[in-house]
């Protein structure tokens, strides 16, 4: 009775589809037809391998300033049939040479913005290297990138500078995933509110966390925040699982 009355006024009554629980954090993005991946802070290609498996037709642009780690990234990229491009410099808002500080006991932990020795004086040996910094918009022509653009930013507190130097690319991005650390904000890094505000100005809206880490006291320490603009990316039409391209 109620349904027939509502139909007379142009309303349709139906069931909402049941929510889908995703166990793999990346599965929610795998259904997108991503054709360009920009990996800022690419390390040795560990995340690049994930992206190649998720989106085998995408072209990857991977940025890593540390020379030894970059050599491993470059070696892997050379096996990927020309679909992975490796760049041995950092990404920022001004082209220049800057100091990169590397925690020697954690050779994959490095940052331009923070002073590790300020955090734990004498307990974390730090090596300093001069690295080249370039603007993302100067390296990549945003207008020439194939639509369906995914950006990952993992730069230990240098997020603000990366975003400011990549405005044109962000204006076309469908997804941006940023690793955020609360412990870095006292060193001048952007907090989540600032990051969200910058990305919102580029049409990207916060849609959730890929993963989160909490300290022993229960406080949030870090996580991968996801920002999206679904209108900038189509859904994949293939039903076949992505092939493995880990090389």
Coordinates of N, CA and C in Angstrom, one line a residue:
X1 N 0.8 -1.2 0.0 CA 0.0 0.0 0.0 C 0.9 1.3 0.0
X2 N 1.8 1.3 0.9 CA 2.7 2.5 1.0 C 3.5 2.6 -0.3
X3 N 4.0 1.5 -0.9 CA 4.8 1.6 -2.1 C 3.9 2.1 -3.2
X4 N 2.7 1.7 -3.4 CA 1.9 2.2 -4.5 C 1.6 3.7 -4.3
X5 N 1.4 4.1 -3.1 CA 1.2 5.6 -2.9 C 2.4 6.4 -3.3
X6 N 3.6 5.9 -2.9 CA 4.8 6.6 -3.2 C 5.1 6.6 -4.7
X7 N 4.8 5.5 -5.4 CA 5.0 5.5 -6.8 C 4.2 6.5 -7.5
X8 N 3.0 6.8 -7.0 CA 2.1 7.9 -7.6 C 2.8 9.2 -7.6
X9 N 3.7 9.4 -6.6 CA 4.4 10.7 -6.5 C 5.8 10.6 -7.0
X10 N 6.0 9.6 -7.8 CA 7.3 9.5 -8.5 C 8.4 8.9 -7.7
X11 N 8.1 8.3 -6.5 CA 9.2 7.7 -5.7 C 9.2 6.2 -6.0
X12 N 10.4 5.6 -5.8 CA 10.6 4.2 -6.0 C 11.2 3.6 -4.7
X13 N 10.7 2.5 -4.2 CA 11.2 1.9 -3.0 C 12.0 0.7 -3.3
X14 N 13.2 0.6 -2.9 CA 14.1 -0.5 -3.2 C 15.0 -0.8 -2.0
X15 N 15.8 -1.9 -2.1 CA 16.7 -2.2 -1.1 C 18.1 -1.7 -1.4
X16 N 18.7 -1.1 -0.4 CA 20.1 -0.7 -0.6 C 21.0 -1.9 -0.7
X17 N 22.0 -1.9 -1.6 CA 22.9 -3.0 -1.6 C 23.7 -3.1 -0.3
X18 N 24.0 -4.4 0.0 CA 24.8 -4.6 1.3 C 26.2 -4.0 1.1
X19 N 26.7 -3.4 2.2 CA 28.1 -2.9 2.1 C 29.1 -4.0 1.9
X20 N 30.2 -3.7 1.2 CA 31.2 -4.7 0.9 C 32.3 -4.5 1.9
X21 N 32.7 -5.5 2.6 CA 33.8 -5.4 3.5 C 35.1 -5.8 2.8
X22 N 36.0 -4.9 2.8 CA 37.3 -5.2 2.0 C 38.4 -5.6 3.0
X23 N 39.0 -6.8 2.8 CA 40.0 -7.3 3.7 C 41.4 -6.8 3.2
X24 N 41.6 -6.7 1.9 CA 42.8 -6.1 1.4 C 42.7 -4.6 1.2
X25 N 43.5 -3.8 1.8 CA 43.3 -2.4 1.8 C 43.3 -1.8 0.4
X26 N 44.0 -2.4 -0.5 CA 44.1 -1.9 -1.9 C 43.0 -2.3 -2.8
X27 N 42.2 -3.3 -2.4 CA 41.2 -3.9 -3.2 C 40.1 -2.8 -3.6
X28 N 39.8 -1.9 -2.7 CA 38.8 -0.9 -3.0 C 39.2 0.0 -4.2
X29 N 40.5 0.1 -4.5 CA 41.0 1.0 -5.5 C 41.3 0.2 -6.8
X30 N 41.4 -1.1 -6.7 CA 41.8 -2.0 -7.8 C 40.8 -1.9 -8.9
X31 N 39.5 -1.6 -8.6 CA 38.5 -1.6 -9.6 C 38.5 -0.4 -10.5
X32 N 39.4 0.6 -10.1 CA 39.5 1.8 -10.9 C 40.4 1.5 -12.1
X33 N 40.1 2.2 -13.2 CA 40.9 2.0 -14.4 C 42.0 3.1 -14.4
X34 N 43.0 2.8 -13.5 CA 44.2 3.7 -13.4 C 45.1 3.4 -14.6
X35 N 45.5 4.5 -15.2 CA 46.4 4.4 -16.4 C 47.8 5.1 -16.2
X36 N 47.8 6.0 -15.1 CA 49.1 6.7 -14.8 C 49.3 6.6 -13.3
X37 N 50.4 6.1 -12.9 CA 50.8 6.0 -11.4 C 52.0 6.9 -11.2
X38 N 51.9 7.8 -10.2 CA 53.1 8.6 -9.8 C 53.4 8.2 -8.4
X39 N 54.6 7.6 -8.2 CA 55.0 7.1 -6.9 C 56.1 8.0 -6.4
X40 N 55.8 8.9 -5.5 CA 56.8 9.9 -4.9 C 57.3 9.3 -3.6
X41 N 58.6 9.0 -3.5 CA 59.1 8.2 -2.4 C 58.9 6.7 -2.7
X42 N 59.5 6.3 -3.8 CA 59.2 5.0 -4.4 C 60.1 3.9 -3.8
X43 N 61.1 4.3 -3.0 CA 62.0 3.3 -2.4 C 62.6 2.4 -3.5
X44 N 62.7 1.1 -3.3 CA 63.3 0.3 -4.3 C 62.3 -0.3 -5.3
X45 N 61.1 0.2 -5.2 CA 60.0 -0.3 -6.1 C 59.1 -1.2 -5.4
X46 N 59.1 -1.2 -4.1 CA 58.2 -2.1 -3.3 C 56.8 -1.8 -3.6
X47 N 56.4 -0.6 -3.5 CA 55.0 -0.2 -3.8 C 54.7 -0.3 -5.3
X48 N 55.8 0.1 -6.1 CA 55.6 0.0 -7.6 C 55.2 -1.4 -8.0
X49 N 55.7 -2.4 -7.4 CA 55.4 -3.8 -7.7 C 53.9 -4.0 -7.4
X50 N 53.4 -3.5 -6.3 CA 52.0 -3.6 -6.0 C 51.1 -2.9 -7.1
X51 N 51.5 -1.7 -7.5 CA 50.8 -1.0 -8.5 C 50.8 -1.7 -9.8
X52 N 51.9 -2.3 -10.2 CA 52.0 -3.0 -11.5 C 51.1 -4.2 -11.5
X53 N 51.0 -4.8 -10.3 CA 50.1 -6.0 -10.2 C 48.6 -5.6 -10.2
X54 N 48.3 -4.4 -9.6 CA 46.9 -3.9 -9.6 C 46.5 -3.4 -11.0
X55 N 47.4 -2.6 -11.6 CA 47.0 -2.0 -12.9 C 48.1 -2.2 -13.9
X56 N 48.1 -3.4 -14.5 CA 49.2 -3.8 -15.4 C 49.3 -3.0 -16.7
X57 N 48.2 -2.2 -17.0 CA 48.3 -1.4 -18.2 C 48.8 0.1 -17.9
X58 N 49.0 0.3 -16.7 CA 49.4 1.7 -16.3 C 50.9 2.0 -16.5
X59 N 51.2 3.3 -16.7 CA 52.5 3.7 -16.9 C 52.9 4.3 -15.5
X60 N 54.1 3.9 -15.0 CA 54.5 4.3 -13.7 C 55.7 5.3 -13.8
X61 N 55.6 6.4 -12.9 CA 56.7 7.3 -12.7 C 57.1 7.3 -11.3
X62 N 58.3 6.8 -11.0 CA 58.8 6.5 -9.6 C 59.9 7.4 -9.3
X63 N 59.8 8.1 -8.1 CA 60.8 9.1 -7.7 C 61.5 8.6 -6.4
X64 N 62.8 8.5 -6.4 CA 63.6 8.1 -5.2 C 64.9 8.8 -5.2
X65 N 65.2 9.6 -4.2 CA 66.5 10.4 -4.1 C 67.7 9.7 -3.6
X66 N 67.5 8.6 -2.8 CA 68.7 7.9 -2.3 C 69.3 7.0 -3.3
X67 N 70.6 7.3 -3.5 CA 71.4 6.7 -4.6 C 71.3 5.1 -4.6
X68 N 71.7 4.5 -3.5 CA 71.8 3.1 -3.4 C 70.4 2.4 -3.6
X69 N 69.4 3.0 -2.9 CA 68.0 2.5 -3.1 C 67.6 2.7 -4.5
X70 N 67.9 3.8 -5.1 CA 67.5 4.1 -6.5 C 68.1 3.1 -7.4
X71 N 69.3 2.6 -7.2 CA 69.9 1.6 -8.1 C 69.0 0.4 -8.2
X72 N 68.5 0.0 -7.0 CA 67.6 -1.2 -7.0 C 66.3 -0.9 -7.7
X73 N 65.8 0.3 -7.5 CA 64.6 0.7 -8.3 C 64.8 0.7 -9.8
X74 N 65.9 1.3 -10.2 CA 66.2 1.4 -11.6 C 66.4 0.0 -12.2
X75 N 67.0 -0.9 -11.5 CA 67.2 -2.3 -12.0 C 65.8 -3.0 -12.2
X76 N 64.9 -2.8 -11.2 CA 63.6 -3.4 -11.4 C 62.9 -2.7 -12.6
X77 N 62.9 -1.4 -12.6 CA 62.2 -0.7 -13.7 C 62.7 -1.1 -15.1
X78 N 64.0 -1.5 -15.2 CA 64.5 -1.9 -16.5 C 63.9 -3.2 -17.0
X79 N 63.2 -4.0 -16.1 CA 62.6 -5.2 -16.5 C 61.1 -5.1 -16.8
X80 N 60.6 -3.9 -16.8 CA 59.1 -3.7 -16.9 C 58.7 -3.2 -18.2
X81 N 59.4 -3.6 -19.3 CA 58.9 -3.4 -20.7 C 58.6 -1.9 -21.0
X82 N 59.4 -1.0 -20.3 CA 59.3 0.4 -20.6 C 58.1 1.1 -20.0
X83 N 57.4 0.4 -19.1 CA 56.2 1.0 -18.5 C 56.5 1.7 -17.1
X84 N 57.8 1.5 -16.6 CA 58.2 2.1 -15.4 C 59.4 3.1 -15.6
X85 N 59.2 4.3 -15.2 CA 60.2 5.3 -15.4 C 60.8 5.7 -14.0
X86 N 62.1 5.6 -13.8 CA 62.7 5.9 -12.5 C 63.4 7.2 -12.5
X87 N 63.3 8.0 -11.5 CA 63.9 9.4 -11.4 C 64.7 9.4 -10.1
X88 N 66.0 9.8 -10.2 CA 66.8 9.8 -9.0 C 66.9 11.2 -8.4
X89 N 65.8 11.7 -8.0 CA 65.8 13.0 -7.3 C 64.5 13.1 -6.4
X90 N 64.5 14.0 -5.5 CA 63.3 14.2 -4.7 C 62.4 15.2 -5.4
X91 N 61.1 15.3 -4.9 CA 60.1 16.2 -5.5 C 59.8 17.2 -4.4
X92 N 59.7 18.5 -4.8 CA 59.4 19.6 -3.9 C 58.7 20.7 -4.6
X93 N 58.8 21.9 -4.0 CA 58.1 23.1 -4.6 C 59.0 24.0 -5.3
X94 N 60.4 23.8 -5.2 CA 61.4 24.6 -5.9 C 62.5 23.7 -6.3
X95 N 63.0 24.0 -7.5 CA 64.1 23.2 -8.1 C 65.4 23.7 -7.4
X96 N 66.1 22.8 -6.7 CA 67.3 23.2 -6.0 C 68.0 22.0 -5.4
X97 N 69.1 22.2 -4.7 CA 69.8 21.1 -4.0 C 69.5 21.3 -2.5
X98 N 69.1 20.2 -1.9 CA 68.8 20.2 -0.4 C 69.4 19.0 0.3
X99 N 69.4 19.2 1.6 CA 70.0 18.1 2.4 C 69.0 17.1 2.8
X100 N 69.3 15.8 2.5 CA 68.5 14.7 2.9 C 69.1 14.0 4.1
X101 N 68.4 13.8 5.2 CA 68.9 13.1 6.4 C 68.4 11.7 6.4
X102 N 69.3 10.8 6.6 CA 69.0 9.4 6.6 C 69.4 8.7 7.9
X103 N 68.4 8.0 8.5 CA 68.7 7.3 9.7 C 69.5 6.1 9.4
X104 N 70.8 6.0 9.8 CA 71.7 4.9 9.4 C 71.2 3.5 9.8
X105 N 70.5 3.5 10.9 CA 70.0 2.2 11.4 C 68.7 1.8 10.7
X106 N 68.1 2.7 9.9 CA 66.9 2.4 9.1 C 67.2 3.0 7.7
X107 N 67.9 2.3 6.9 CA 68.4 2.9 5.6 C 67.2 3.4 4.7
X108 N 66.0 3.0 5.0 CA 64.9 3.4 4.2 C 64.1 4.6 4.8
X109 N 64.6 5.1 6.0 CA 63.9 6.2 6.6 C 64.8 7.5 6.4
X110 N 64.2 8.4 5.6 CA 65.0 9.6 5.2 C 64.0 10.8 5.0
X111 N 64.5 12.0 5.3 CA 63.6 13.1 5.1 C 64.4 14.4 4.9
X112 N 63.8 15.3 4.1 CA 64.4 16.6 3.9 C 64.0 17.5 5.0
X113 N 62.8 17.4 5.5 CA 62.3 18.4 6.4 C 62.7 18.2 7.9
X114 N 62.9 17.0 8.3 CA 63.0 16.8 9.8 C 64.4 16.5 10.2
X115 N 64.7 16.8 11.5 CA 66.0 16.5 12.1 C 65.8 15.3 13.0
X116 N 66.2 14.1 12.5 CA 66.1 12.9 13.4 C 66.8 13.0 14.7
X117 N 68.0 13.7 14.6 CA 68.8 13.8 15.8 C 68.2 14.8 16.8
X118 N 67.2 15.6 16.4 CA 66.5 16.5 17.3 C 65.5 15.6 18.1
X119 N 65.0 14.5 17.5 CA 64.0 13.7 18.1 C 64.6 12.8 19.2
X120 N 65.7 12.2 19.0 CA 66.4 11.3 19.9 C 67.9 11.6 19.9
X121 N 68.4 12.7 20.5 CA 69.8 13.1 20.4 C 70.7 11.9 20.8
X122 N 71.7 11.6 19.9 CA 72.7 10.6 20.2 C 72.3 9.2 20.0
X123 N 71.0 9.0 19.8 CA 70.5 7.6 19.8 C 70.2 7.1 18.4
X124 N 70.1 8.0 17.4 CA 69.8 7.6 16.0 C 70.9 8.3 15.1
X125 N 72.0 7.5 14.8 CA 73.0 8.1 13.9 C 72.4 8.5 12.6
X126 N 72.7 9.7 12.2 CA 72.1 10.3 11.0 C 73.2 10.6 10.0
X127 N 73.0 10.2 8.7 CA 73.9 10.6 7.7 C 73.2 11.6 6.8
X128 N 74.0 12.6 6.3 CA 73.4 13.7 5.5 C 73.9 13.6 4.1
X129 N 73.0 13.8 3.1 CA 73.4 13.7 1.7 C 72.8 14.9 1.0
X130 N 73.5 15.5 0.0 CA 72.9 16.5 -0.8 C 72.1 15.8 -1.9
X131 N 70.9 16.2 -2.1 CA 70.1 15.6 -3.2 C 69.4 16.7 -4.1
X132 N 69.1 16.3 -5.3 CA 68.5 17.2 -6.2 C 67.0 17.2 -6.0
X133 N 66.3 18.3 -6.0 CA 64.9 18.4 -5.8 C 64.3 19.1 -7.1
X134 N 63.2 18.5 -7.6 CA 62.6 19.1 -8.8 C 61.1 19.2 -8.5
X135 N 60.4 20.1 -9.2 CA 59.0 20.2 -9.1 C 58.3 19.2 -10.0
X136 N 57.3 18.5 -9.5 CA 56.6 17.5 -10.2 C 56.0 18.0 -11.5
X137 N 55.5 19.3 -11.5 CA 54.9 19.9 -12.7 C 56.0 20.2 -13.7
X138 N 57.2 20.3 -13.3 CA 58.3 20.6 -14.3 C 58.8 19.3 -14.9
X139 N 58.6 18.2 -14.2 CA 59.1 16.9 -14.7 C 58.1 16.2 -15.6
X140 N 56.8 16.3 -15.2 CA 55.7 15.6 -15.9 C 54.8 16.7 -16.4
X141 N 54.4 16.5 -17.7 CA 53.4 17.4 -18.3 C 52.0 16.9 -18.0
X142 N 51.4 17.6 -17.1 CA 50.1 17.1 -16.6 C 49.1 16.8 -17.7
X143 N 49.1 17.7 -18.7 CA 48.1 17.6 -19.7 C 48.3 16.4 -20.6
X144 N 49.6 15.9 -20.6 CA 49.9 14.8 -21.5 C 49.8 13.4 -20.8
X145 N 49.5 13.4 -19.5 CA 49.4 12.2 -18.8 C 48.0 11.5 -19.1
X146 N 48.0 10.2 -19.3 CA 46.8 9.5 -19.6 C 45.9 9.6 -18.4
X147 N 44.6 9.9 -18.6 CA 43.6 10.0 -17.5 C 43.5 8.7 -16.8
X148 N 43.1 8.9 -15.5 CA 43.1 7.8 -14.5 C 44.4 7.8 -13.8
X149 N 44.6 9.0 -13.1 CA 45.9 9.2 -12.5 C 45.9 9.0 -11.0
X150 N 46.8 8.1 -10.5 CA 46.9 7.8 -9.1 C 48.3 8.3 -8.6
X151 N 48.3 9.0 -7.5 CA 49.5 9.5 -6.9 C 49.7 9.0 -5.5
X152 N 50.9 8.5 -5.2 CA 51.2 8.1 -3.8 C 52.4 9.0 -3.3
X153 N 52.2 9.6 -2.2 CA 53.2 10.5 -1.6 C 53.7 9.9 -0.2
X154 N 54.9 9.5 -0.2 CA 55.5 9.0 1.1 C 56.9 9.7 1.3
X155 N 56.9 10.8 1.9 CA 58.1 11.7 1.9 C 58.5 12.2 3.3
X156 N 58.0 11.5 4.4 CA 58.4 11.8 5.7 C 58.4 13.3 6.1
X157 N 57.2 13.9 5.9 CA 57.0 15.3 6.3 C 57.2 16.3 5.3
X158 N 57.5 16.0 4.1 CA 57.7 16.9 3.0 C 56.5 17.1 2.1
X159 N 55.4 16.6 2.6 CA 54.2 16.6 1.8 C 53.7 17.9 1.2
X160 N 53.8 18.9 2.0 CA 53.3 20.3 1.6 C 54.1 20.7 0.4
X161 N 55.4 20.6 0.4 CA 56.2 21.0 -0.7 C 56.0 20.2 -2.0
X162 N 55.8 18.9 -1.8 CA 55.4 18.0 -3.0 C 54.1 18.5 -3.6
X163 N 53.1 18.7 -2.8 CA 51.8 19.2 -3.4 C 51.9 20.5 -4.0
X164 N 52.6 21.4 -3.4 CA 52.8 22.8 -4.0 C 53.5 22.7 -5.4
X165 N 54.4 21.8 -5.5 CA 55.1 21.7 -6.8 C 54.4 20.8 -7.8
X166 N 53.3 20.3 -7.5 CA 52.5 19.4 -8.4 C 51.1 19.8 -8.6
X167 N 50.8 21.1 -8.5 CA 49.4 21.6 -8.6 C 48.7 21.1 -9.9
X168 N 49.4 21.2 -11.0 CA 48.7 20.9 -12.3 C 48.4 19.4 -12.3
X169 N 49.3 18.6 -11.8 CA 49.1 17.1 -11.8 C 47.9 16.8 -10.8
X170 N 47.9 17.4 -9.7 CA 46.9 17.1 -8.7 C 45.5 17.6 -9.2
X171 N 45.5 18.6 -10.1 CA 44.2 19.0 -10.7 C 43.6 18.0 -11.6
X172 N 44.4 17.0 -12.0 CA 43.9 15.9 -12.9 C 43.8 14.6 -12.2
X173 N 44.3 14.5 -10.9 CA 44.4 13.2 -10.2 C 43.0 12.7 -9.8
X174 N 42.9 11.4 -10.0 CA 41.7 10.7 -9.5 C 41.8 10.2 -8.1
X175 N 43.1 9.8 -7.7 CA 43.3 9.3 -6.3 C 44.7 9.8 -5.9
X176 N 44.7 10.2 -4.6 CA 46.0 10.6 -4.0 C 46.1 9.9 -2.6
X177 N 47.1 9.1 -2.4 CA 47.3 8.5 -1.1 C 48.6 9.1 -0.5
X178 N 48.4 9.6 0.7 CA 49.5 10.3 1.4 C 49.8 9.6 2.8
X179 N 51.0 9.2 3.0 CA 51.4 8.7 4.3 C 51.7 9.9 5.2
X180 N 50.9 9.9 6.3 CA 51.0 11.1 7.3 C 51.4 10.6 8.6
X181 N 52.4 11.4 9.2 CA 52.9 11.1 10.6 C 52.6 12.3 11.5
X182 N 52.0 12.0 12.6 CA 51.7 13.1 13.6 C 53.0 13.6 14.2
X183 N 54.0 12.7 14.4 CA 55.2 13.0 15.1 C 56.1 14.0 14.3
X184 N 55.7 14.2 13.0 CA 56.5 15.1 12.2 C 56.1 16.5 12.2
X185 N 54.8 16.8 12.7 CA 54.3 18.1 12.6 C 55.1 19.1 13.5
X186 N 55.7 18.7 14.6 CA 56.5 19.7 15.3 C 57.8 20.2 14.6
X187 N 58.2 19.4 13.6 CA 59.3 19.7 12.7 C 59.0 20.6 11.5
X188 N 57.7 21.0 11.4 CA 57.3 21.8 10.3 C 56.5 21.2 9.3
X189 N 56.2 19.9 9.4 CA 55.4 19.2 8.4 C 53.9 19.6 8.5
X190 N 53.2 19.4 7.4 CA 51.8 19.7 7.4 C 51.0 18.7 8.2
X191 N 50.0 19.2 9.0 CA 49.2 18.2 9.7 C 48.1 17.8 8.7
X192 N 47.2 16.9 9.2 CA 46.2 16.3 8.3 C 45.2 17.4 7.8
X193 N 44.9 18.3 8.7 CA 43.9 19.4 8.3 C 44.5 20.2 7.1
X194 N 45.8 20.5 7.2 CA 46.4 21.3 6.1 C 46.4 20.4 4.8
X195 N 46.8 19.2 4.9 CA 46.9 18.3 3.8 C 45.5 18.2 3.1
X196 N 44.5 18.0 3.9 CA 43.2 17.8 3.4 C 42.7 19.1 2.7
X197 N 43.1 20.3 3.3 CA 42.7 21.5 2.7 C 43.3 21.8 1.3
X198 N 44.6 21.4 1.2 CA 45.3 21.6 0.0 C 44.7 20.7 -1.1
X199 N 44.5 19.4 -0.8 CA 43.9 18.5 -1.7 C 42.5 18.8 -2.1
X200 N 41.7 19.4 -1.1 CA 40.4 19.8 -1.4 C 40.4 20.9 -2.5
X201 N 41.4 21.8 -2.4 CA 41.5 22.9 -3.4 C 41.7 22.3 -4.8
X202 N 42.2 21.1 -4.9 CA 42.5 20.4 -6.2 C 41.4 19.4 -6.5
X203 N 40.2 19.5 -5.8 CA 39.1 18.7 -6.1 C 39.2 17.3 -5.6
X204 N 40.1 17.0 -4.6 CA 40.2 15.7 -4.1 C 39.7 15.7 -2.6
X205 N 38.8 14.7 -2.3 CA 38.1 14.7 -1.0 C 38.6 13.5 -0.2
X206 N 38.8 13.7 1.1 CA 39.2 12.6 2.0 C 38.1 11.5 2.0
X207 N 38.5 10.3 1.7 CA 37.6 9.2 1.7 C 37.9 8.0 2.6
X208 N 39.0 8.1 3.4 CA 39.3 7.1 4.3 C 40.7 6.8 4.5
X209 N 41.1 5.8 5.3 CA 42.4 5.4 5.6 C 42.7 4.0 5.1
X210 N 43.8 3.8 4.4 CA 44.2 2.5 4.0 C 44.7 1.7 5.1
X211 N 45.5 2.3 6.0 CA 46.0 1.6 7.2 C 46.4 2.6 8.2
X212 N 46.4 2.2 9.5 CA 46.8 3.1 10.6 C 47.7 2.4 11.6
X213 N 48.5 3.2 12.2 CA 49.4 2.7 13.3 C 49.2 3.5 14.5
X214 N 49.1 2.8 15.7 CA 48.9 3.5 16.9 C 50.0 3.1 17.9
X215 N 50.4 4.0 18.8 CA 51.4 3.8 19.8 C 50.8 2.9 20.9
X216 N 51.8 2.6 21.9 CA 51.4 1.8 23.0 C 50.4 2.5 23.9
X217 N 50.4 3.8 23.8 CA 49.4 4.6 24.6 C 48.1 4.8 23.9
X218 N 47.9 4.2 22.8 CA 46.7 4.3 22.0 C 46.6 5.5 21.1
X219 N 47.6 6.3 21.1 CA 47.5 7.5 20.2 C 47.9 7.2 18.8
X220 N 47.1 7.8 17.8 CA 47.4 7.6 16.4 C 48.8 8.2 16.1
X221 N 49.6 7.4 15.4 CA 50.9 7.8 15.0 C 51.0 8.1 13.5
X222 N 50.5 7.2 12.7 CA 50.6 7.4 11.2 C 49.6 6.6 10.5
X223 N 49.4 6.9 9.2 CA 48.5 6.2 8.4 C 48.5 6.6 7.0
X224 N 47.9 5.9 6.1 CA 47.9 6.2 4.7 C 46.5 6.8 4.4
X225 N 46.4 8.1 4.2 CA 45.1 8.7 3.9 C 44.8 8.7 2.4
X226 N 43.5 8.5 2.1 CA 43.1 8.4 0.7 C 42.2 9.6 0.4
X227 N 42.5 10.2 -0.7 CA 41.7 11.3 -1.2 C 41.3 11.0 -2.7
X228 N 40.1 11.2 -3.0 CA 39.6 10.8 -4.3 C 38.8 11.8 -5.0
X229 N 38.7 11.7 -6.4 CA 37.7 12.4 -7.2 C 37.3 11.4 -8.2
X230 N 36.2 10.7 -7.9 CA 35.8 9.5 -8.8 C 35.4 10.0 -10.2
X231 N 35.1 11.2 -10.4 CA 34.7 11.7 -11.7 C 35.9 11.7 -12.7
X232 N 37.1 11.6 -12.2 CA 38.3 11.7 -13.0 C 38.8 10.3 -13.4
X233 N 38.0 9.3 -13.1 CA 38.5 7.9 -13.4 C 37.4 7.0 -13.7
X234 N 37.5 6.2 -14.8 CA 36.5 5.2 -15.1 C 36.7 3.9 -14.3
X235 N 35.7 3.1 -14.2 CA 35.8 1.8 -13.6 C 36.4 0.8 -14.6
X236 N 37.1 -0.2 -14.2 CA 37.7 -1.2 -15.1 C 36.5 -2.0 -15.6
X237 N 36.6 -2.4 -16.9 CA 35.6 -3.2 -17.5 C 35.9 -4.7 -17.5
X238 N 37.2 -5.0 -17.3 CA 37.7 -6.4 -17.3 C 37.4 -7.0 -16.0
X239 N 37.0 -8.3 -16.0 CA 36.8 -9.0 -14.8 C 37.9 -9.9 -14.4
X240 N 38.9 -10.0 -15.3 CA 40.1 -10.8 -15.1 C 41.0 -10.2 -14.0
X241 N 41.5 -11.0 -13.1 CA 42.4 -10.5 -12.1 C 43.7 -10.0 -12.8
X242 N 44.3 -9.0 -12.2 CA 45.5 -8.4 -12.7 C 46.6 -9.4 -12.7
X243 N 47.4 -9.4 -13.7 CA 48.5 -10.3 -13.8 C 49.6 -9.9 -12.9
X244 N 50.5 -10.8 -12.5 CA 51.6 -10.4 -11.7 C 52.8 -9.9 -12.6
X245 N 53.3 -8.7 -12.2 CA 54.4 -8.1 -13.0 C 55.6 -7.8 -12.0
X246 N 55.9 -8.6 -11.1 CA 56.8 -8.2 -10.1 C 58.3 -8.4 -10.5
X247 N 58.5 -9.1 -11.6 CA 59.8 -9.1 -12.2 C 61.0 -9.5 -11.3

